Coordinates of C-alpha atoms and ligand atoms in Angstrom, one line a residue:
M1 CA 256.2 224.9 -46.2
T2 CA 258.6 226.4 -43.8
A3 CA 261.2 224.3 -45.2
S4 CA 261.5 222.3 -48.2
L5 CA 263.4 218.8 -48.1
S6 CA 266.4 219.1 -51.0
G7 CA 267.9 215.9 -51.7
K8 CA 269.9 215.9 -48.0
K9 CA 267.8 214.8 -45.5
N10 CA 270.3 217.1 -42.9
H11 CA 270.1 220.3 -44.9
P12 CA 266.6 221.2 -45.3
E13 CA 266.4 224.7 -47.5
I14 CA 265.1 227.2 -45.1
A15 CA 262.7 230.0 -46.4
I16 CA 263.4 233.2 -45.0
S17 CA 260.3 233.8 -43.8
S18 CA 260.7 230.9 -41.4
L19 CA 264.2 232.3 -40.2
I20 CA 261.7 235.0 -39.1
R21 CA 260.0 233.1 -36.9
A22 CA 262.7 231.4 -35.3
F23 CA 264.2 235.1 -35.0
H24 CA 261.3 235.8 -32.8
C25 CA 261.4 232.3 -30.7
P26 CA 262.7 229.0 -32.3
R27 CA 259.9 227.4 -29.9
Q28 CA 257.2 229.9 -32.2
Y29 CA 259.6 228.3 -35.2
Y30 CA 259.1 224.6 -34.0
F31 CA 255.3 224.6 -33.3
L32 CA 254.4 226.1 -36.4
K33 CA 257.4 224.4 -38.9
N34 CA 254.4 222.6 -40.8
T35 CA 252.0 225.4 -41.4
E36 CA 251.8 226.8 -44.9
W37 CA 252.9 230.5 -44.7
K38 CA 250.4 232.6 -46.8
S39 CA 251.7 236.1 -47.4
S40 CA 248.9 238.8 -46.3
E41 CA 246.2 240.5 -47.4
K42 CA 248.2 243.6 -45.7
Y43 CA 251.5 242.7 -47.6
S44 CA 249.6 242.4 -50.9
I45 CA 248.0 245.6 -50.7
C46 CA 251.3 247.4 -50.1
K47 CA 253.3 245.3 -52.6
Q48 CA 250.5 246.9 -55.4
I49 CA 251.1 250.3 -54.4
S50 CA 254.7 250.0 -54.1
V51 CA 254.4 248.5 -58.3
A52 CA 251.7 250.6 -59.5
E53 CA 252.1 252.8 -62.3
K54 CA 252.8 256.7 -61.6
D55 CA 248.8 257.3 -63.8
A56 CA 246.9 254.6 -61.5
D57 CA 244.6 256.1 -59.0
E58 CA 242.7 254.2 -55.7
E59 CA 240.1 252.6 -57.7
N60 CA 242.9 250.7 -60.8
I61 CA 244.9 249.7 -57.4
W62 CA 242.3 248.0 -55.8
N63 CA 240.9 246.2 -58.8
T64 CA 244.0 245.1 -59.6
I65 CA 244.4 243.7 -55.9
C66 CA 241.0 241.7 -56.0
M67 CA 242.0 240.5 -59.3
I68 CA 244.9 238.7 -57.5
H69 CA 242.8 238.5 -54.6
P70 CA 239.6 238.3 -55.4
D71 CA 238.5 236.6 -51.9
I72 CA 239.8 240.1 -50.0
S73 CA 237.4 242.0 -47.9
P74 CA 236.5 245.0 -48.5
D75 CA 237.2 246.3 -45.0
K76 CA 240.6 246.4 -46.2
R77 CA 240.2 249.0 -48.2
P78 CA 240.7 251.9 -45.8
F79 CA 244.0 250.5 -44.8
L80 CA 244.6 250.7 -48.9
T81 CA 243.6 254.5 -48.8
S82 CA 245.5 255.8 -45.9
C83 CA 248.9 254.1 -47.4
L84 CA 248.2 256.0 -50.5
Q85 CA 247.9 259.0 -49.0
A86 CA 251.2 257.9 -47.3
M87 CA 252.9 257.8 -49.8
I88 CA 252.1 260.6 -52.0
T89 CA 255.4 262.2 -51.2
A90 CA 258.1 259.2 -51.3
P91 CA 259.5 258.2 -53.9
V92 CA 259.0 255.5 -56.1
R93 CA 262.1 252.6 -55.7
P94 CA 263.1 252.0 -59.2
W95 CA 262.7 248.5 -60.5
T96 CA 263.1 245.7 -63.1
D97 CA 262.4 242.9 -61.8
L98 CA 260.2 241.9 -59.3
D99 CA 259.4 239.1 -56.9
I100 CA 263.0 237.3 -57.6
T101 CA 263.7 234.1 -55.8
V102 CA 267.5 234.1 -54.5
H103 CA 269.3 231.4 -53.3
S104 CA 272.3 230.6 -51.0
N105 CA 273.5 226.8 -51.8
K106 CA 276.0 227.3 -49.1
L107 CA 273.3 227.8 -46.3
H108 CA 270.4 226.1 -47.7
L109 CA 268.5 229.1 -47.5
Y110 CA 265.7 231.3 -49.8
G111 CA 264.1 234.3 -49.9
L112 CA 261.9 236.7 -51.8
L113 CA 263.5 240.0 -53.5
D114 CA 260.5 242.2 -53.9
K115 CA 262.3 244.6 -56.3
Y116 CA 265.5 244.8 -58.7
D117 CA 266.7 247.6 -60.5
A118 CA 269.0 245.8 -63.3
G119 CA 270.5 249.3 -64.2
T120 CA 271.2 250.1 -60.7
G121 CA 271.8 246.7 -59.0
E122 CA 269.9 248.4 -56.3
C123 CA 267.4 246.0 -54.2
T124 CA 264.0 246.9 -52.5
L125 CA 262.3 244.9 -49.5
T126 CA 258.4 246.2 -49.1
R127 CA 257.0 245.9 -46.0
C128 CA 253.5 246.5 -44.6
T129 CA 254.5 247.2 -41.5
P130 CA 254.7 251.2 -40.6
S131 CA 258.3 252.5 -39.6
P132 CA 260.0 252.7 -36.7
K133 CA 261.3 256.3 -35.5
T134 CA 264.9 255.5 -36.8
G135 CA 266.7 252.9 -38.6
C136 CA 264.6 249.5 -39.4
W137 CA 262.7 246.8 -37.1
P138 CA 264.8 244.2 -36.0
E139 CA 263.4 242.0 -37.3
D140 CA 264.2 243.5 -40.9
R141 CA 267.8 243.4 -40.4
I142 CA 267.5 239.9 -40.2
R143 CA 265.5 239.9 -43.6
A144 CA 267.7 242.2 -45.4
A145 CA 271.5 240.5 -44.0
A146 CA 269.5 236.8 -45.2
L147 CA 268.9 238.4 -48.9
L148 CA 272.1 239.7 -49.0
L149 CA 274.1 237.2 -48.2
C150 CA 271.5 234.9 -50.8
I151 CA 272.1 237.8 -53.5
W152 CA 275.9 237.8 -53.0
E153 CA 276.2 233.9 -53.7
T154 CA 273.5 233.8 -56.8
G155 CA 273.1 237.4 -57.7
N156 CA 275.2 239.8 -60.7
G157 CA 276.7 242.3 -58.0
R158 CA 277.3 242.7 -54.5
P159 CA 275.4 245.3 -53.1
S160 CA 275.8 246.3 -49.7
G161 CA 272.4 247.4 -48.5
I162 CA 269.1 247.1 -49.5
Y163 CA 266.1 249.9 -49.4
I164 CA 263.2 249.0 -47.3
E165 CA 259.9 250.4 -48.2
Y166 CA 258.1 251.0 -45.1
I167 CA 254.4 251.8 -47.5
P168 CA 251.8 252.6 -44.5
S169 CA 254.5 255.0 -43.1
G170 CA 255.4 256.6 -47.1
I171 CA 258.9 256.1 -45.7
I172 CA 261.8 254.6 -47.3
R173 CA 265.3 253.6 -45.6
Y174 CA 268.2 252.3 -46.4
Y175 CA 269.7 249.4 -44.3
E176 CA 273.3 247.7 -45.0
P177 CA 273.3 244.8 -42.6
S178 CA 276.1 244.9 -39.7
P179 CA 278.6 241.5 -39.1
R180 CA 276.2 241.1 -35.9
D181 CA 273.0 240.5 -38.3
K182 CA 274.9 238.4 -40.4
R183 CA 275.9 236.4 -37.5
Q184 CA 272.1 236.3 -35.9
V185 CA 271.3 234.7 -39.7
L186 CA 274.1 232.2 -39.0
L187 CA 272.6 231.5 -35.1
I188 CA 269.1 231.4 -35.9
L189 CA 270.3 228.7 -39.1
R190 CA 271.8 226.4 -36.9
Q191 CA 268.8 226.4 -34.6
I192 CA 266.3 225.8 -37.2
Q193 CA 269.1 223.0 -38.4
K194 CA 268.6 221.2 -34.6
I195 CA 265.4 221.4 -34.9
E196 CA 264.5 220.2 -38.3
N197 CA 266.9 217.0 -37.0
G198 CA 264.3 216.3 -34.2
E199 CA 265.0 218.9 -31.2
F200 CA 263.0 220.7 -29.2
P201 CA 264.4 223.8 -28.9
P202 CA 265.4 225.4 -25.6
K203 CA 264.1 228.8 -24.2
P204 CA 265.8 232.0 -25.1
M205 CA 266.6 234.3 -23.0
K206 CA 264.4 236.8 -23.9
P207 CA 261.0 235.7 -25.6
P208 CA 258.4 237.6 -26.4
C209 CA 256.0 235.4 -24.4
S210 CA 253.1 238.2 -23.3
W211 CA 252.4 238.5 -26.8
C212 CA 252.3 234.8 -27.9
R213 CA 249.6 231.7 -28.7
F214 CA 251.5 229.3 -27.8
E215 CA 252.3 229.7 -24.4
E216 CA 249.7 226.5 -23.4
K217 CA 251.9 224.3 -25.7
C218 CA 254.7 225.7 -24.9
K219 CA 254.4 224.8 -20.7
S220 CA 253.3 221.5 -21.9
H221 CA 256.5 220.1 -23.7
E222 CA 258.8 221.8 -20.4
P223 CA 261.0 219.3 -19.1
R224 CA 259.3 218.0 -16.0
R225 CA 261.6 218.3 -12.9
L226 CA 262.4 214.9 -11.1
S227 CA 261.1 216.4 -7.9
G228 CA 257.8 216.7 -9.4
L229 CA 257.3 213.2 -10.5
F230 CA 257.7 211.9 -7.1
K231 CA 255.2 214.3 -5.2
K232 CA 253.0 213.0 -3.3
Ligands
LIG301 S1 255.2 230.7 -25.5 FE1 257.2 232.0 -25.2 S2 259.4 230.1 -25.3 FE2 257.2 229.5 -25.7 S3 257.4 229.8 -28.3 FE3 255.9 231.3 -27.1 S4 257.1 233.0 -27.2 FE4 258.7 231.3 -27.2

């Protein structure tokens, strides 16, 4: 579910993963809003690398992944090998808690924090994408900002940033969301709210149509011009 109705009809609780869909294009959120979200096999592989014991070898890690995902394709094994090679020199991000669901009651928002370390109060996000040359990807800025807004409301501490592990590149970056990132989270939430209330969203200024599978569907939802209706 991309959003779960929590009591109040007009305030569905929005998953941060849904926020990312709407960040790319609110219409993509509209078309996918009743679709079940499944975490990818690549994410599971990266996650297992991120939390593996120091002495775990590739075979151990693969066996654990196969236990968690019995239907995983052996074709994914080379991805594990290359990620492990990339991570050889990367420091391991410490953690005491894994997969913590964090909520913001004020924003009707929730998400999953990959790692939390109670000793330092540091938070870590695990990604299965290669890192950009510098900083983090725009969608990870939104993820980080949304997670921190939830953590600040419900967590014990008030971390100003979040570590992002780009496992396929073996790179870990620390990111402190800017006010612009937080404003963007609020804007996307407002757009989602309107969609949940039955509105079809307008096309954004720079939609990623060239790699979107909804191009045809999207055209069929465009309002027809009056001049078109009267054509002979
Ligand atoms: S075709 Fe373009 S406007 Fe339509 S959903 Fe896809 S990205 Fe958005």
